[in-house]
Structures are given as structure tokens and as C-alpha cells.
Coordinates of C-alpha atoms in Angstrom, one line a residue:
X33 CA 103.6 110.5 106.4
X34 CA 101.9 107.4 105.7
X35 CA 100.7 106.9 108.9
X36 CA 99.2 110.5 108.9
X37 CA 97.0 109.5 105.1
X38 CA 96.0 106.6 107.0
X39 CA 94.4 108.9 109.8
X40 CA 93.2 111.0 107.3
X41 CA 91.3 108.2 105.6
X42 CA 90.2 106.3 108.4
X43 CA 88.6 109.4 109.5
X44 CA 87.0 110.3 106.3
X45 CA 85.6 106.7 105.7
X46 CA 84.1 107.1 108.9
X47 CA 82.3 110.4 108.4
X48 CA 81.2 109.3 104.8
X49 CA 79.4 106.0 106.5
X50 CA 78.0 108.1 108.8
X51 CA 76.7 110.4 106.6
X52 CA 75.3 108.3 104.1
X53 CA 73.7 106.0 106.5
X54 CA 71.8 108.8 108.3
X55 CA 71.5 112.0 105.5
X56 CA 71.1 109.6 102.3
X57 CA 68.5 106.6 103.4
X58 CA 67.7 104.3 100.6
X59 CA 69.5 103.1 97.2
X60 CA 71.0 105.9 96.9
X61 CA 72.7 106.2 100.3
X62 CA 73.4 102.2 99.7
X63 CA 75.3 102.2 96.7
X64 CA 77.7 105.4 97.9
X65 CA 78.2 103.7 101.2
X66 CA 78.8 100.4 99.1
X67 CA 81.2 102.3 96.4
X68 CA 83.0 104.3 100.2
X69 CA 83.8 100.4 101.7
X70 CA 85.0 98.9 98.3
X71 CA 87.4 102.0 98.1
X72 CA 88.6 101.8 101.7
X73 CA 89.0 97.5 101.3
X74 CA 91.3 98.7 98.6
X75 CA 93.3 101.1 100.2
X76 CA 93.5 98.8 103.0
X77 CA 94.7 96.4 100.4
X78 CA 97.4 98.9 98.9
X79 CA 99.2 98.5 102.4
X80 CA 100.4 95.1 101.4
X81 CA 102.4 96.6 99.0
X82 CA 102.9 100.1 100.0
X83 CA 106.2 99.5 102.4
X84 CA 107.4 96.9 100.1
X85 CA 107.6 99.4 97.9
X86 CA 108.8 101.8 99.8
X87 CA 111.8 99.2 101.4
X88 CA 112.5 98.3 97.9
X89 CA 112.6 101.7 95.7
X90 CA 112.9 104.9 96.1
X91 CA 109.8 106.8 94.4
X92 CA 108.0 109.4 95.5
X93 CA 104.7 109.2 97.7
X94 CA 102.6 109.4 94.6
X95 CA 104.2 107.0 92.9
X96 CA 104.3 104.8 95.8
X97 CA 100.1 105.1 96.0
X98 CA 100.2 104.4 92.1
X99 CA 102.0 101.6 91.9
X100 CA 100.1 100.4 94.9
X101 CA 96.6 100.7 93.5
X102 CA 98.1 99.1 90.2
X103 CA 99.4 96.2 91.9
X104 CA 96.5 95.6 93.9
X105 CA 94.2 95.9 90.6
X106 CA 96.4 93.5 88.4
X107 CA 96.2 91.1 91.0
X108 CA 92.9 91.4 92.2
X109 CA 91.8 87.8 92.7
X110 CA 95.1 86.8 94.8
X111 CA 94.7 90.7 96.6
X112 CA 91.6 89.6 97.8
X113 CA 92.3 86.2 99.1
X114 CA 95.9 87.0 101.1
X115 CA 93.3 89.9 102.5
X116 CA 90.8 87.1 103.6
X117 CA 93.7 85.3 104.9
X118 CA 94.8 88.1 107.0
X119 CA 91.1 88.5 108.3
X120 CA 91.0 85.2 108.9
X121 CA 94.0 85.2 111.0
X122 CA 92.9 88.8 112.9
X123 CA 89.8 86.1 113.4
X124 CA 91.3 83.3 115.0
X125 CA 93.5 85.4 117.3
X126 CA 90.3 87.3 118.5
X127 CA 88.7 84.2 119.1
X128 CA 91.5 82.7 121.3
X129 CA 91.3 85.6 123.1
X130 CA 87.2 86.1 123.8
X131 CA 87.7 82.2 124.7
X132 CA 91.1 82.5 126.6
X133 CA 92.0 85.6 127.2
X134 CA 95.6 84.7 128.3
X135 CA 96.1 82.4 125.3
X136 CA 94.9 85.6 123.3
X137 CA 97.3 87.9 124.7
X138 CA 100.0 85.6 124.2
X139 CA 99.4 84.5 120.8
X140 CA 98.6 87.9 119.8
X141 CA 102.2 89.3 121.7
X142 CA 104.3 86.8 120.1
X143 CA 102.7 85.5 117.4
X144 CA 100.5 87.6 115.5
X145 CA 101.6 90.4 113.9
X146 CA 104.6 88.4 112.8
X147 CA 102.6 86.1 111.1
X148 CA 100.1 88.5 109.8
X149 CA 103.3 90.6 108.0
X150 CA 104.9 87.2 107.3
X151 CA 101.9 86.5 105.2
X152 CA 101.1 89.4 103.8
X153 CA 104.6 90.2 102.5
X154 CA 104.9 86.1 101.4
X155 CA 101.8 86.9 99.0
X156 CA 102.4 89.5 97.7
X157 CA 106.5 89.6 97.3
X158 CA 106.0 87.6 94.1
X159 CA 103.5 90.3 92.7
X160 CA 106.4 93.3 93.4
X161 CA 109.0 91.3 92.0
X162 CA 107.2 90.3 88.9
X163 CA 106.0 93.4 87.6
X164 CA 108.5 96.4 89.6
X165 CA 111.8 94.7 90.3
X166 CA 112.6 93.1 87.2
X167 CA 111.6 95.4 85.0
X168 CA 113.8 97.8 86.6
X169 CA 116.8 95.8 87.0
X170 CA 116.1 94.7 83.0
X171 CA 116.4 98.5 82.6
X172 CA 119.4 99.0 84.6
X173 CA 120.9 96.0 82.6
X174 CA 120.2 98.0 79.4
X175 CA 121.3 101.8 80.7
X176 CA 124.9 100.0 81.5
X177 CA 125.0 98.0 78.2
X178 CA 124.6 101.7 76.1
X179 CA 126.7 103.0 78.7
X180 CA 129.4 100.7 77.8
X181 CA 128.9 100.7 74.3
X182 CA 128.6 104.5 73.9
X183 CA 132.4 105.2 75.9
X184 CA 133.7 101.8 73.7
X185 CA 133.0 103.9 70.4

């Protein structure tokens, strides 16, 4: 279902550019295409934690897009560089292959998209951990410590 939103707001993005670009010339049309590409960076930016999330806990699809926009806005400086850092990689691999085109398909085949998860899911694992996981095991800690106490007395 995911991959379906994704659709969805890829397509709407899209239609929004379009339409501002060529309906809404001047500041106006700027700033809402401006606001339309900071909201789709962040979605885009949700997706690093998104199936984390989803691996790790089992919420429901709202929750899952909550806590993914929460993340992302906690850590908003480090969100934005492993981003850059997955750019930069989706970069380099397009490089190799305008330049090479074999190299290109090979790195990209066996290399890329590992990598590009690998980092991804290396910068932001920390972030989950800190402020989803604990927590919740701290309060499954405490809902077996008054569990015990309560069938003690």
C-alpha cells in the first residue's frame, strides 16, 4: 500500500509543478512550487524510516507516516545530509555509467542499491532506536514490573 501513496504522490507532485509553473507565473507560483518540492524532499525523506518502522513495529499506516515525519523533523540536520549522501551516491553511479556504460551497469547491479539502503538504514537506525525502540521496550519493562507486582499482592 505504500508503494501505491508513493504513485499517488509522485503523480500529484508532478501535476502541482506543472500547474504552478504554467497557471501561476510569478512569486506567487514560486513560493507554492517552492513549499510543493520541500514537501515532496520530505516525504522522500520519511522513506528512510518508513520500512524501518514498519520491519520493527507493528502500527498502523498512519502511525507509520507520523512517526516518520516526526523522525525526519527531530533530526532534520542529519535527514538532510544521509539524503545528500544518497544523492551523491545515485550521482556517482550515474556518472560511471554516462562515462562507462558497462562499469555503470555493473556497479549499479551489484553495487548500488545495496549500498544506497546500507547507508540509509546505517543513518538513520540510530535515530529509530533512540527515540521508538527504547522507549517502547522501557515501557514493556514497566507493564511486566506492575504485572508482577499486581499478581505478587
Amino acid at each position: 500500500i505504500v508503494f501505491v501513496i508513493d504513485i499517488i504522490v509522485f503523480f500529484l507532485t508532478l501535476v502541482g509543478l506543472i500547474f504552478y509553473t504554467f497557471e501561476m507565473p510569478g512569486i506567487l507560483g514560486l513560493f507554492l512550487r517552492t513549499v510543493l518540492c520541500v514537501a515532496f524532499v520530505i516525504y522522500a525523506m520519511m522513506h528512510m524510516y518508513i520500512y524501518q518502522i514498519m520491519a520493527k513495529f507493528s502500527l498502523k499506516l498512519k502511525d507509520i507516516y507520523r512517526n516518520s515525519l516526526l523522525l525526519v523533523l527531530i533530526k532534520l540536520p542529519w535527514n538532510i545530509f544521509s539524503f545528500a549522501v544518497s544523492i551523491l551516491i545515485t550521482y556517482v553511479v550515474l556518472y560511471l555509467f554516462v562515462g562507462n556504460p558497462m562499469l555503470g551497469i555493473i556497479i549499479a547491479g551489484l553495487i548500488y542499491f545495496s549500498l544506497n539502503i546500507y547507508t540509509q538504514i546505517f543513518m538513520t537506525n540510530n535515530v529509530v532506536k533512540k527515540y521508538m525502540l527504547e522507549p517502547s521496550l522501557e515501557k514493556e519493562k514497566e507493564d511486566k514490573e506492575e504485572t508482577s507486582s499486581e499478581e505478587e499482592n
